[in-house]
PDB file of C-alpha atoms in Angstrom:
ATOM      1  CA  MET A 669     106.005  91.433 111.254  1.00  0.00           C
ATOM      2  CA  SER A 670     108.320  90.319 108.435  1.00  0.00           C
ATOM      3  CA  GLN A 671     110.742  87.527 109.279  1.00  0.00           C
ATOM      4  CA  SER A 672     114.443  87.355 108.448  1.00  0.00           C
ATOM      5  CA  TYR A 673     114.964  84.561 105.930  1.00  0.00           C
ATOM      6  CA  ALA A 674     118.636  85.168 105.153  1.00  0.00           C
ATOM      7  CA  ALA A 675     121.407  87.632 105.914  1.00  0.00           C
ATOM      8  CA  PRO A 676     121.939  90.547 103.496  1.00  0.00           C
ATOM      9  CA  GLY A 677     123.675  89.308 100.360  1.00  0.00           C
ATOM     10  CA  GLN A 678     122.553  85.711 100.903  1.00  0.00           C
ATOM     11  CA  LEU A 679     119.944  83.604  99.098  1.00  0.00           C
ATOM     12  CA  TRP A 680     117.999  80.892 100.912  1.00  0.00           C
ATOM     13  CA  LEU A 681     117.695  77.692  98.875  1.00  0.00           C
ATOM     14  CA  LEU A 682     114.799  75.283  99.448  1.00  0.00           C
ATOM     15  CA  PRO A 683     115.108  72.185  97.249  1.00  0.00           C
ATOM     16  CA  GLN A 684     112.262  69.688  97.385  1.00  0.00           C
ATOM     17  CA  SER A 685     114.214  67.472  99.791  1.00  0.00           C
ATOM     18  CA  GLU A 686     114.122  70.295 102.353  1.00  0.00           C
ATOM     19  CA  GLN A 687     110.346  70.665 101.991  1.00  0.00           C
ATOM     20  CA  GLU A 688     109.459  67.038 102.651  1.00  0.00           C
ATOM     21  CA  GLY A 689     107.715  66.285 105.925  1.00  0.00           C
ATOM     22  CA  LEU A 690     106.719  69.847 106.775  1.00  0.00           C
ATOM     23  CA  ASN A 691     103.720  70.042 109.073  1.00  0.00           C
ATOM     24  CA  PHE A 692     100.806  71.067 106.867  1.00  0.00           C
ATOM     25  CA  ASP A 693      97.700  69.326 105.636  1.00  0.00           C
ATOM     26  CA  TYR A 694      95.525  69.662 102.574  1.00  0.00           C
ATOM     27  CA  ARG A 695      92.905  71.750 104.355  1.00  0.00           C
ATOM     28  CA  GLN A 696      95.534  74.368 105.137  1.00  0.00           C
ATOM     29  CA  VAL A 697      96.675  74.351 101.516  1.00  0.00           C
ATOM     30  CA  LEU A 698      93.061  74.876 100.405  1.00  0.00           C
ATOM     31  CA  ASP A 699      92.715  77.865 102.721  1.00  0.00           C
ATOM     32  CA  VAL A 700      95.955  79.447 101.477  1.00  0.00           C
ATOM     33  CA  VAL A 701      95.075  78.979  97.799  1.00  0.00           C
ATOM     34  CA  GLU A 702      91.515  80.228  98.285  1.00  0.00           C
ATOM     35  CA  GLY A 703      92.872  83.277 100.077  1.00  0.00           C
ATOM     36  CA  ALA A 704      95.152  84.021  97.111  1.00  0.00           C
ATOM     37  CA  TYR A 705      92.238  83.904  94.676  1.00  0.00           C
ATOM     38  CA  ARG A 706      90.132  86.161  96.890  1.00  0.00           C
ATOM     39  CA  ALA A 707      93.005  88.619  97.245  1.00  0.00           C
ATOM     40  CA  LEU A 708      93.030  89.082  93.475  1.00  0.00           C
ATOM     41  CA  ARG A 709      89.781  90.995  93.893  1.00  0.00           C
ATOM     42  CA  GLU A 710      90.079  92.344  97.448  1.00  0.00           C
ATOM     43  CA  ASN A 711      93.722  93.017  98.388  1.00  0.00           C
ATOM     44  CA  GLY A 712      95.440  94.505  95.369  1.00  0.00           C
ATOM     45  CA  SER A 713      97.064  91.347  94.056  1.00  0.00           C
ATOM     46  CA  ASN A 714      98.283  91.173  90.483  1.00  0.00           C
ATOM     47  CA  ASN A 715      98.730  88.199  88.166  1.00  0.00           C
ATOM     48  CA  PRO A 716      99.774  89.106  84.589  1.00  0.00           C
ATOM     49  CA  VAL A 717      99.346  86.551  81.822  1.00  0.00           C
ATOM     50  CA  LYS A 718     102.119  83.955  81.575  1.00  0.00           C
ATOM     51  CA  THR A 719     104.660  83.954  78.747  1.00  0.00           C
ATOM     52  CA  VAL A 720     104.725  80.638  76.883  1.00  0.00           C
ATOM     53  CA  ILE A 721     107.068  79.063  74.340  1.00  0.00           C
ATOM     54  CA  GLU A 722     105.698  75.822  72.919  1.00  0.00           C
ATOM     55  CA  ASP A 723     107.280  73.907  70.050  1.00  0.00           C
ATOM     56  CA  PRO A 724     104.784  72.877  67.350  1.00  0.00           C
ATOM     57  CA  ASP A 725     106.134  69.313  67.492  1.00  0.00           C
ATOM     58  CA  ASP A 726     105.918  69.149  71.318  1.00  0.00           C
ATOM     59  CA  HIS A 727     109.718  69.029  71.586  1.00  0.00           C
ATOM     60  CA  SER A 728     109.628  71.241  74.675  1.00  0.00           C
ATOM     61  CA  LEU A 729     107.415  73.587  76.659  1.00  0.00           C
ATOM     62  CA  SER A 730     108.652  76.640  78.553  1.00  0.00           C
ATOM     63  CA  TYR A 731     106.862  79.387  80.408  1.00  0.00           C
ATOM     64  CA  SER A 732     107.433  82.130  82.947  1.00  0.00           C
ATOM     65  CA  MET A 733     105.079  83.905  85.344  1.00  0.00           C
ATOM     66  CA  VAL A 734     105.206  86.807  87.779  1.00  0.00           C
ATOM     67  CA  ALA A 735     102.669  87.805  90.405  1.00  0.00           C
ATOM     68  CA  ARG A 736     102.137  89.736  93.613  1.00  0.00           C
ATOM     69  CA  ASP A 737      99.951  88.322  96.380  1.00  0.00           C
ATOM     70  CA  GLY A 738      98.463  91.246  98.290  1.00  0.00           C
ATOM     71  CA  GLY A 739      97.339  89.030 101.153  1.00  0.00           C
ATOM     72  CA  THR A 740     100.912  88.128 102.129  1.00  0.00           C
ATOM     73  CA  ASN A 741     102.785  90.978 100.398  1.00  0.00           C
ATOM     74  CA  THR A 742     104.808  88.419  98.457  1.00  0.00           C
ATOM     75  CA  VAL A 743     106.189  88.805  94.940  1.00  0.00           C
ATOM     76  CA  CYS A 744     106.791  85.619  92.968  1.00  0.00           C
ATOM     77  CA  PHE A 745     108.764  84.869  89.804  1.00  0.00           C
ATOM     78  CA  LYS A 746     108.234  81.382  88.383  1.00  0.00           C
ATOM     79  CA  ALA A 747     110.021  79.544  85.563  1.00  0.00           C
ATOM     80  CA  VAL A 748     109.162  76.141  84.078  1.00  0.00           C
ATOM     81  CA  TYR A 749     110.946  74.075  81.438  1.00  0.00           C
ATOM     82  CA  GLU A 750     109.659  70.727  80.173  1.00  0.00           C
ATOM     83  CA  PHE A 751     111.599  68.637  77.683  1.00  0.00           C
ATOM     84  CA  ASP A 752     109.698  65.988  75.714  1.00  0.00           C
ATOM     85  CA  PRO A 753     106.361  66.882  77.377  1.00  0.00           C
ATOM     86  CA  SER A 754     104.482  64.364  75.198  1.00  0.00           C
ATOM     87  CA  ARG A 755     106.833  61.556  76.343  1.00  0.00           C
ATOM     88  CA  ARG A 756     107.267  60.482  72.725  1.00  0.00           C
ATOM     89  CA  ARG A 757     111.026  60.003  73.012  1.00  0.00           C
ATOM     90  CA  ASP A 758     111.037  58.577  76.531  1.00  0.00           C
ATOM     91  CA  ASP A 759     113.409  61.376  77.516  1.00  0.00           C
ATOM     92  CA  TYR A 760     111.149  63.526  79.717  1.00  0.00           C
ATOM     93  CA  ARG A 761     112.719  66.269  81.828  1.00  0.00           C
ATOM     94  CA  PHE A 762     110.968  68.777  84.083  1.00  0.00           C
ATOM     95  CA  HIS A 763     112.595  71.729  85.854  1.00  0.00           C
ATOM     96  CA  SER A 764     110.738  74.433  87.758  1.00  0.00           C
ATOM     97  CA  PHE A 765     111.433  76.944  90.503  1.00  0.00           C
ATOM     98  CA  ILE A 766     110.076  80.094  92.070  1.00  0.00           C
ATOM     99  CA  PHE A 767     111.894  83.066  93.515  1.00  0.00           C
ATOM    100  CA  ILE A 768     109.838  84.872  96.157  1.00  0.00           C
ATOM    101  CA  ALA A 769     110.489  88.192  97.861  1.00  0.00           C
ATOM    102  CA  ASP A 770     108.898  90.195 100.671  1.00  0.00           C
ATOM    103  CA  ASP A 771     107.224  93.242  99.116  1.00  0.00           C
ATOM    104  CA  THR A 772     107.074  94.959 102.498  1.00  0.00           C
ATOM    105  CA  THR A 773     110.820  94.992 103.193  1.00  0.00           C
ATOM    106  CA  GLY A 774     112.197  94.364  99.699  1.00  0.00           C
ATOM    107  CA  ALA A 775     114.196  91.413 101.037  1.00  0.00           C
ATOM    108  CA  PRO A 776     114.433  88.104  99.155  1.00  0.00           C
ATOM    109  CA  ILE A 777     112.716  85.165 100.833  1.00  0.00           C
ATOM    110  CA  ALA A 778     113.805  82.024  98.989  1.00  0.00           C
ATOM    111  CA  LEU A 779     114.564  80.220  95.769  1.00  0.00           C
ATOM    112  CA  MET A 780     112.352  77.128  95.879  1.00  0.00           C
ATOM    113  CA  ASP A 781     111.969  73.945  93.882  1.00  0.00           C
ATOM    114  CA  VAL A 782     108.249  73.666  93.128  1.00  0.00           C
ATOM    115  CA  VAL A 783     107.997  70.157  91.689  1.00  0.00           C
ATOM    116  CA  LYS A 784     105.325  69.432  94.336  1.00  0.00           C
ATOM    117  CA  LEU A 785     104.209  72.950  95.229  1.00  0.00           C
ATOM    118  CA  GLY A 786     102.853  73.434  91.697  1.00  0.00           C
ATOM    119  CA  PRO A 787     100.689  70.300  91.748  1.00  0.00           C
ATOM    120  CA  LEU A 788      99.587  71.185  95.302  1.00  0.00           C
ATOM    121  CA  ARG A 789      98.181  74.540  94.279  1.00  0.00           C
ATOM    122  CA  SER A 790      96.718  73.117  91.055  1.00  0.00           C
ATOM    123  CA  SER A 791      94.955  70.316  92.932  1.00  0.00           C
ATOM    124  CA  ALA A 792      93.662  72.847  95.442  1.00  0.00           C
ATOM    125  CA  SER A 793      92.235  74.936  92.589  1.00  0.00           C
ATOM    126  CA  SER A 794      90.520  71.853  91.141  1.00  0.00           C
ATOM    127  CA  ALA A 795      89.009  71.087  94.545  1.00  0.00           C
ATOM    128  CA  LEU A 796      87.774  74.679  94.923  1.00  0.00           C
ATOM    129  CA  PHE A 797      86.078  74.447  91.515  1.00  0.00           C
ATOM    130  CA  ALA A 798      84.496  71.128  92.471  1.00  0.00           C
ATOM    131  CA  ARG A 799      83.273  72.294  95.869  1.00  0.00           C
ATOM    132  CA  ALA A 800      81.687  75.398  94.361  1.00  0.00           C
ATOM    133  CA  ALA A 801      79.948  73.604  91.488  1.00  0.00           C
ATOM    134  CA  CYS A 802      79.108  70.276  93.200  1.00  0.00           C
ATOM    135  CA  PRO A 803      78.946  70.842  96.969  1.00  0.00           C
ATOM    136  CA  ASP A 804      76.873  67.676  97.433  1.00  0.00           C
ATOM    137  CA  ALA A 805      79.084  65.442  95.288  1.00  0.00           C
ATOM    138  CA  ARG A 806      79.481  61.837  96.344  1.00  0.00           C
ATOM    139  CA  SER A 807      81.785  60.445  93.621  1.00  0.00           C
ATOM    140  CA  ALA A 808      85.001  61.585  91.967  1.00  0.00           C
ATOM    141  CA  LEU A 809      87.035  60.208  89.069  1.00  0.00           C
ATOM    142  CA  VAL A 810      90.649  61.175  88.287  1.00  0.00           C
ATOM    143  CA  ILE A 811      92.114  60.511  84.845  1.00  0.00           C
ATOM    144  CA  GLY A 812      95.902  60.407  85.090  1.00  0.00           C
ATOM    145  CA  THR A 813      98.343  59.035  87.649  1.00  0.00           C
ATOM    146  CA  GLY A 814     101.289  61.441  87.575  1.00  0.00           C
ATOM    147  CA  VAL A 815     102.067  63.900  90.359  1.00  0.00           C
ATOM    148  CA  GLN A 816      98.913  65.906  89.566  1.00  0.00           C
ATOM    149  CA  GLY A 817      96.766  62.788  89.609  1.00  0.00           C
ATOM    150  CA  GLN A 818      98.288  61.595  92.877  1.00  0.00           C
ATOM    151  CA  MET A 819      97.395  64.862  94.656  1.00  0.00           C
ATOM    152  CA  ALA A 820      93.912  65.296  93.196  1.00  0.00           C
ATOM    153  CA  LEU A 821      91.941  62.882  95.364  1.00  0.00           C
ATOM    154  CA  PRO A 822      93.336  63.791  98.803  1.00  0.00           C
ATOM    155  CA  MET A 823      92.706  67.456  98.014  1.00  0.00           C
ATOM    156  CA  LEU A 824      89.147  66.682  96.894  1.00  0.00           C
ATOM    157  CA  VAL A 825      88.512  64.722 100.096  1.00  0.00           C
ATOM    158  CA  ALA A 826      89.816  67.657 102.147  1.00  0.00           C
ATOM    159  CA  ALA A 827      87.414  69.993 100.347  1.00  0.00           C
ATOM    160  CA  LEU A 828      84.500  67.547 100.220  1.00  0.00           C
ATOM    161  CA  PRO A 829      84.814  65.054 103.090  1.00  0.00           C
ATOM    162  CA  GLU A 830      81.403  63.527 102.259  1.00  0.00           C
ATOM    163  CA  LEU A 831      82.758  61.993  99.047  1.00  0.00           C
ATOM    164  CA  GLU A 832      81.978  58.277  99.110  1.00  0.00           C
ATOM    165  CA  ARG A 833      83.340  56.818  95.880  1.00  0.00           C
ATOM    166  CA  LEU A 834      86.848  57.554  94.610  1.00  0.00           C
ATOM    167  CA  GLN A 835      88.093  56.241  91.269  1.00  0.00           C
ATOM    168  CA  VAL A 836      91.174  56.521  89.076  1.00  0.00           C
ATOM    169  CA  CYS A 837      91.876  55.693  85.451  1.00  0.00           C
ATOM    170  CA  GLY A 838      95.408  55.354  84.129  1.00  0.00           C
ATOM    171  CA  THR A 839      97.878  53.162  82.288  1.00  0.00           C
ATOM    172  CA  TYR A 840     100.890  52.948  84.606  1.00  0.00           C
ATOM    173  CA  PRO A 841     100.733  50.349  87.424  1.00  0.00           C
ATOM    174  CA  ASP A 842     103.080  52.302  89.717  1.00  0.00           C
ATOM    175  CA  GLY A 843     101.030  55.453  89.246  1.00  0.00           C
ATOM    176  CA  LEU A 844      97.775  53.645  89.909  1.00  0.00           C
ATOM    177  CA  ARG A 845      99.173  52.250  93.148  1.00  0.00           C
ATOM    178  CA  ALA A 846     100.406  55.703  94.160  1.00  0.00           C
ATOM    179  CA  VAL A 847      96.930  57.180  93.640  1.00  0.00           C
ATOM    180  CA  GLN A 848      95.388  54.337  95.639  1.00  0.00           C
ATOM    181  CA  ASP A 849      97.821  55.064  98.475  1.00  0.00           C
ATOM    182  CA  SER A 850      97.264  58.827  98.349  1.00  0.00           C
ATOM    183  CA  VAL A 851      94.078  58.888 100.436  1.00  0.00           C
ATOM    184  CA  GLU A 852      94.712  57.351 103.829  1.00  0.00           C
ATOM    185  CA  GLY A 853      91.958  55.054 105.053  1.00  0.00           C
ATOM    186  CA  ARG A 854      89.921  55.323 101.832  1.00  0.00           C
ATOM    187  CA  GLU A 855      89.448  52.837  99.000  1.00  0.00           C
ATOM    188  CA  VAL A 856      90.281  54.059  95.508  1.00  0.00           C
ATOM    189  CA  GLU A 857      88.874  51.934  92.674  1.00  0.00           C
ATOM    190  CA  ILE A 858      90.892  51.367  89.508  1.00  0.00           C
ATOM    191  CA  VAL A 859      88.668  51.951  86.474  1.00  0.00           C
ATOM    192  CA  ASP A 860      88.701  49.663  83.442  1.00  0.00           C
ATOM    193  CA  ASP A 861      85.515  50.950  81.795  1.00  0.00           C
ATOM    194  CA  LEU A 862      86.144  54.708  81.510  1.00  0.00           C
ATOM    195  CA  GLN A 863      82.821  55.429  79.820  1.00  0.00           C
ATOM    196  CA  LYS A 864      80.832  53.788  82.613  1.00  0.00           C
ATOM    197  CA  ALA A 865      82.844  55.487  85.358  1.00  0.00           C
ATOM    198  CA  ALA A 866      82.615  58.895  83.693  1.00  0.00           C
ATOM    199  CA  GLY A 867      78.863  58.537  83.387  1.00  0.00           C
ATOM    200  CA  GLU A 868      78.509  57.930  87.120  1.00  0.00           C
ATOM    201  CA  ALA A 869      80.967  60.494  88.523  1.00  0.00           C
ATOM    202  CA  ASP A 870      79.905  63.838  89.970  1.00  0.00           C
ATOM    203  CA  ILE A 871      83.454  65.214  89.666  1.00  0.00           C
ATOM    204  CA  LEU A 872      85.915  64.393  86.894  1.00  0.00           C
ATOM    205  CA  ILE A 873      89.523  65.603  87.006  1.00  0.00           C
ATOM    206  CA  GLY A 874      91.580  65.516  83.793  1.00  0.00           C
ATOM    207  CA  ALA A 875      95.162  65.259  85.075  1.00  0.00           C
ATOM    208  CA  SER A 876      96.788  63.231  82.294  1.00  0.00           C
ATOM    209  CA  GLY A 877      99.770  64.399  80.300  1.00  0.00           C
ATOM    210  CA  LEU A 878     100.106  64.911  76.546  1.00  0.00           C
ATOM    211  CA  SER A 879     100.537  61.160  76.056  1.00  0.00           C
ATOM    212  CA  VAL A 880      96.993  60.466  77.284  1.00  0.00           C
ATOM    213  CA  THR A 881      95.369  57.446  75.623  1.00  0.00           C
ATOM    214  CA  LYS A 882      91.930  57.490  77.297  1.00  0.00           C
ATOM    215  CA  VAL A 883      89.732  60.571  76.978  1.00  0.00           C
ATOM    216  CA  VAL A 884      86.282  61.226  78.435  1.00  0.00           C
ATOM    217  CA  GLN A 885      83.700  62.177  75.808  1.00  0.00           C
ATOM    218  CA  ARG A 886      81.096  64.886  76.359  1.00  0.00           C
ATOM    219  CA  ASP A 887      78.211  62.460  75.774  1.00  0.00           C
ATOM    220  CA  TRP A 888      79.426  60.227  78.588  1.00  0.00           C
ATOM    221  CA  VAL A 889      79.134  62.674  81.496  1.00  0.00           C
ATOM    222  CA  LYS A 890      75.919  63.063  83.456  1.00  0.00           C
ATOM    223  CA  PRO A 891      73.877  66.233  84.069  1.00  0.00           C
ATOM    224  CA  GLY A 892      75.010  68.126  87.160  1.00  0.00           C
ATOM    225  CA  SER A 893      78.623  66.983  86.940  1.00  0.00           C
ATOM    226  CA  ILE A 894      81.785  69.073  86.693  1.00  0.00           C
ATOM    227  CA  SER A 895      84.820  68.219  84.576  1.00  0.00           C
ATOM    228  CA  VAL A 896      87.987  70.026  85.655  1.00  0.00           C
ATOM    229  CA  LEU A 897      90.861  70.175  83.187  1.00  0.00           C
ATOM    230  CA  LEU A 898      94.398  70.830  84.392  1.00  0.00           C
ATOM    231  CA  GLY A 899      96.119  68.618  81.857  1.00  0.00           C
ATOM    232  CA  TYR A 900      94.325  66.247  79.522  1.00  0.00           C
ATOM    233  CA  GLY A 901      91.634  63.592  79.801  1.00  0.00           C
ATOM    234  CA  VAL A 902      88.362  65.559  79.895  1.00  0.00           C
ATOM    235  CA  HIS A 903      89.051  68.183  77.214  1.00  0.00           C
ATOM    236  CA  ASP A 904      86.342  66.817  74.901  1.00  0.00           C
ATOM    237  CA  VAL A 905      83.730  68.053  77.406  1.00  0.00           C
ATOM    238  CA  PHE A 906      84.700  71.689  76.800  1.00  0.00           C
ATOM    239  CA  HIS A 907      82.802  72.640  73.649  1.00  0.00           C
ATOM    240  CA  GLY A 908      79.627  70.777  74.594  1.00  0.00           C
ATOM    241  CA  ALA A 909      79.417  71.926  78.207  1.00  0.00           C
ATOM    242  CA  ASP A 910      76.399  73.909  79.412  1.00  0.00           C
ATOM    243  CA  TYR A 911      78.496  76.225  81.602  1.00  0.00           C
ATOM    244  CA  ARG A 912      82.214  77.019  81.483  1.00  0.00           C
ATOM    245  CA  ILE A 913      84.403  78.533  84.176  1.00  0.00           C
ATOM    246  CA  ALA A 914      88.138  79.217  84.462  1.00  0.00           C
ATOM    247  CA  THR A 915      90.754  80.392  86.899  1.00  0.00           C
ATOM    248  CA  ASP A 916      91.401  83.353  84.594  1.00  0.00           C
ATOM    249  CA  ILE A 917      89.851  84.000  81.184  1.00  0.00           C
ATOM    250  CA  THR A 918      92.706  86.133  79.826  1.00  0.00           C
ATOM    251  CA  GLN A 919      95.301  83.529  80.731  1.00  0.00           C
ATOM    252  CA  MET A 920      93.109  80.815  79.244  1.00  0.00           C
ATOM    253  CA  GLN A 921      93.239  82.608  75.897  1.00  0.00           C
ATOM    254  CA  VAL A 922      97.032  82.145  75.954  1.00  0.00           C
ATOM    255  CA  THR A 923      97.289  78.587  77.259  1.00  0.00           C
ATOM    256  CA  CYS A 924      94.330  76.679  75.806  1.00  0.00           C
ATOM    257  CA  GLY A 925      95.502  76.312  72.203  1.00  0.00           C
ATOM    258  CA  LYS A 926      94.593  72.622  72.007  1.00  0.00           C
ATOM    259  CA  LEU A 927      91.005  73.393  73.052  1.00  0.00           C
ATOM    260  CA  ARG A 928      90.275  75.713  70.138  1.00  0.00           C
ATOM    261  CA  GLY A 929      87.867  74.647  67.424  1.00  0.00           C
ATOM    262  CA  PRO A 930      88.983  74.003  63.815  1.00  0.00           C
ATOM    263  CA  ASP A 931      88.447  77.704  63.060  1.00  0.00           C
ATOM    264  CA  GLY A 932      90.464  78.777  66.114  1.00  0.00           C
ATOM    265  CA  SER A 933      87.411  79.824  68.090  1.00  0.00           C
ATOM    266  CA  LEU A 934      86.502  79.295  71.718  1.00  0.00           C
ATOM    267  CA  PRO A 935      83.002  79.251  73.212  1.00  0.00           C
ATOM    268  CA  PRO A 936      82.261  81.910  75.848  1.00  0.00           C
ATOM    269  CA  ILE A 937      83.518  81.471  79.417  1.00  0.00           C
ATOM    270  CA  ASP A 938      80.839  82.191  82.012  1.00  0.00           C
ATOM    271  CA  GLY A 939      82.872  82.964  85.124  1.00  0.00           C
ATOM    272  CA  GLU A 940      86.222  83.095  86.898  1.00  0.00           C
ATOM    273  CA  LEU A 941      87.166  81.301  90.107  1.00  0.00           C
ATOM    274  CA  PRO A 942      87.937  84.416  92.224  1.00  0.00           C
ATOM    275  CA  ASP A 943      84.458  85.810  91.558  1.00  0.00           C
ATOM    276  CA  ILE A 944      82.863  82.417  92.213  1.00  0.00           C
ATOM    277  CA  LEU A 945      84.614  82.130  95.586  1.00  0.00           C
ATOM    278  CA  LEU A 946      83.434  85.631  96.506  1.00  0.00           C
ATOM    279  CA  GLY A 947      79.843  84.852  95.519  1.00  0.00           C
ATOM    280  CA  ARG A 948      79.831  87.380  92.677  1.00  0.00           C
ATOM    281  CA  THR A 949      79.391  84.777  89.930  1.00  0.00           C
ATOM    282  CA  PRO A 950      77.571  81.423  90.170  1.00  0.00           C
ATOM    283  CA  ALA A 951      79.502  78.187  89.709  1.00  0.00           C
ATOM    284  CA  ARG A 952      76.619  76.933  87.546  1.00  0.00           C
ATOM    285  CA  ARG A 953      73.327  78.315  86.238  1.00  0.00           C
ATOM    286  CA  ASP A 954      71.200  75.216  86.660  1.00  0.00           C
ATOM    287  CA  PRO A 955      71.477  72.081  88.823  1.00  0.00           C
ATOM    288  CA  GLY A 956      71.515  69.970  85.653  1.00  0.00           C
ATOM    289  CA  ASP A 957      74.289  71.873  83.892  1.00  0.00           C
ATOM    290  CA  VAL A 958      77.314  69.966  82.700  1.00  0.00           C
ATOM    291  CA  VAL A 959      80.051  72.282  83.970  1.00  0.00           C
ATOM    292  CA  PHE A 960      83.558  72.484  82.525  1.00  0.00           C
ATOM    293  CA  ALA A 961      86.336  74.174  84.519  1.00  0.00           C
ATOM    294  CA  TYR A 962      89.659  75.205  82.985  1.00  0.00           C
ATOM    295  CA  ASN A 963      92.341  75.121  85.655  1.00  0.00           C
ATOM    296  CA  SER A 964      95.331  77.148  84.483  1.00  0.00           C
ATOM    297  CA  GLY A 965      97.971  77.653  87.169  1.00  0.00           C
ATOM    298  CA  MET A 966      98.332  81.202  88.454  1.00  0.00           C
ATOM    299  CA  ALA A 967     101.526  82.538  89.980  1.00  0.00           C
ATOM    300  CA  VAL A 968      99.597  84.421  92.659  1.00  0.00           C
ATOM    301  CA  THR A 969      98.802  81.054  94.217  1.00  0.00           C
ATOM    302  CA  ASP A 970     102.469  80.049  93.925  1.00  0.00           C
ATOM    303  CA  ALA A 971     103.340  83.239  95.797  1.00  0.00           C
ATOM    304  CA  ALA A 972     100.910  82.598  98.639  1.00  0.00           C
ATOM    305  CA  LEU A 973     101.630  78.883  98.961  1.00  0.00           C
ATOM    306  CA  GLY A 974     105.371  79.412  98.516  1.00  0.00           C
ATOM    307  CA  ARG A 975     105.358  81.961 101.347  1.00  0.00           C
ATOM    308  CA  TYR A 976     103.364  79.578 103.547  1.00  0.00           C
ATOM    309  CA  ILE A 977     105.755  76.676 102.922  1.00  0.00           C
ATOM    310  CA  ALA A 978     108.799  78.923 103.337  1.00  0.00           C
ATOM    311  CA  ASP A 979     107.555  80.025 106.761  1.00  0.00           C
ATOM    312  CA  LEU A 980     107.086  76.389 107.782  1.00  0.00           C
ATOM    313  CA  ALA A 981     110.563  75.554 106.509  1.00  0.00           C
ATOM    314  CA  LEU A 982     112.053  78.513 108.383  1.00  0.00           C
ATOM    315  CA  ALA A 983     110.456  77.385 111.640  1.00  0.00           C
ATOM    316  CA  ALA A 984     111.809  73.867 111.042  1.00  0.00           C
ATOM    317  CA  GLY A 985     115.350  75.079 110.310  1.00  0.00           C
ATOM    318  CA  ARG A 986     115.333  73.789 106.729  1.00  0.00           C
ATOM    319  CA  GLY A 987     117.288  74.845 103.650  1.00  0.00           C
ATOM    320  CA  GLN A 988     120.706  76.384 103.137  1.00  0.00           C
ATOM    321  CA  ARG A 989     121.984  79.934 102.667  1.00  0.00           C
ATOM    322  CA  VAL A 990     124.528  80.814 100.017  1.00  0.00           C
ATOM    323  CA  ASP A 991     126.363  84.073  99.336  1.00  0.00           C
ATOM    324  CA  PHE A 992     124.770  85.340  96.154  1.00  0.00           C
ATOM    325  CA  TRP A 993     124.570  89.122  95.942  1.00  0.00           C
TER     326      TRP A 993
END
């Protein structure tokens, strides 16, 4: 049964401050995000390719996305604007929100800040890639200490609780401490020798921003590993990988400009995450394959996770209603 989120003519606002402390854990987030990917094939979901505006000089980055999650009957519109994404002018700004609506009743649900929801669903996607390709992994390395980097390890531990060694490489002391504090009761090693750490890790997560200074090289990674790219830091692995997978191949064609070869070409992509989760496509061909996964955010996961968080916020009496229509 659909819930009432706001009176007719009103819009429910959920800034990030109203989402803090809601009662969910990373395993629940994994389940919600996995369900959204499965619904793309099973429940009539739809996730058109995002529209992107990117300045050649990295002055700003803007994109919009729309999707319908058939599992929850939720429509999502997402907008993102980044100013100075390469941090070259030390004037970085990030603004993002989603508007979600109930596609059963036609009623609006909420306008939500997604400064943390986005990294939550991206980290969940990375963990789903890793679990599928390296179910017996014992070590994980994260490159980058921003919001994405801080969520990567706890999500990986939720997906793969048998992980024994957790490592992080970054340049900002506050970010390194935040990553170390992100996994309760677990030690997270700070890496000085990136080449050595990359050569020992089963799972590598590239979560750095455009200003990345340390990059994993393809020759460093060991057979059987997976390198997941959702920012920067492991992109050199792409062209030399034995097996390549993505959240969505069509969207990758739009968003992976910096991965193209000098002639503008891309090597073939072997599978997509929804088919891997459904067992229709393998996550690797051979146990010794070096696997590369391209993690491009999909609005269908924003729809499902946004609906989940909105329902938790509704039960907790969060947010504010404003007369809008």
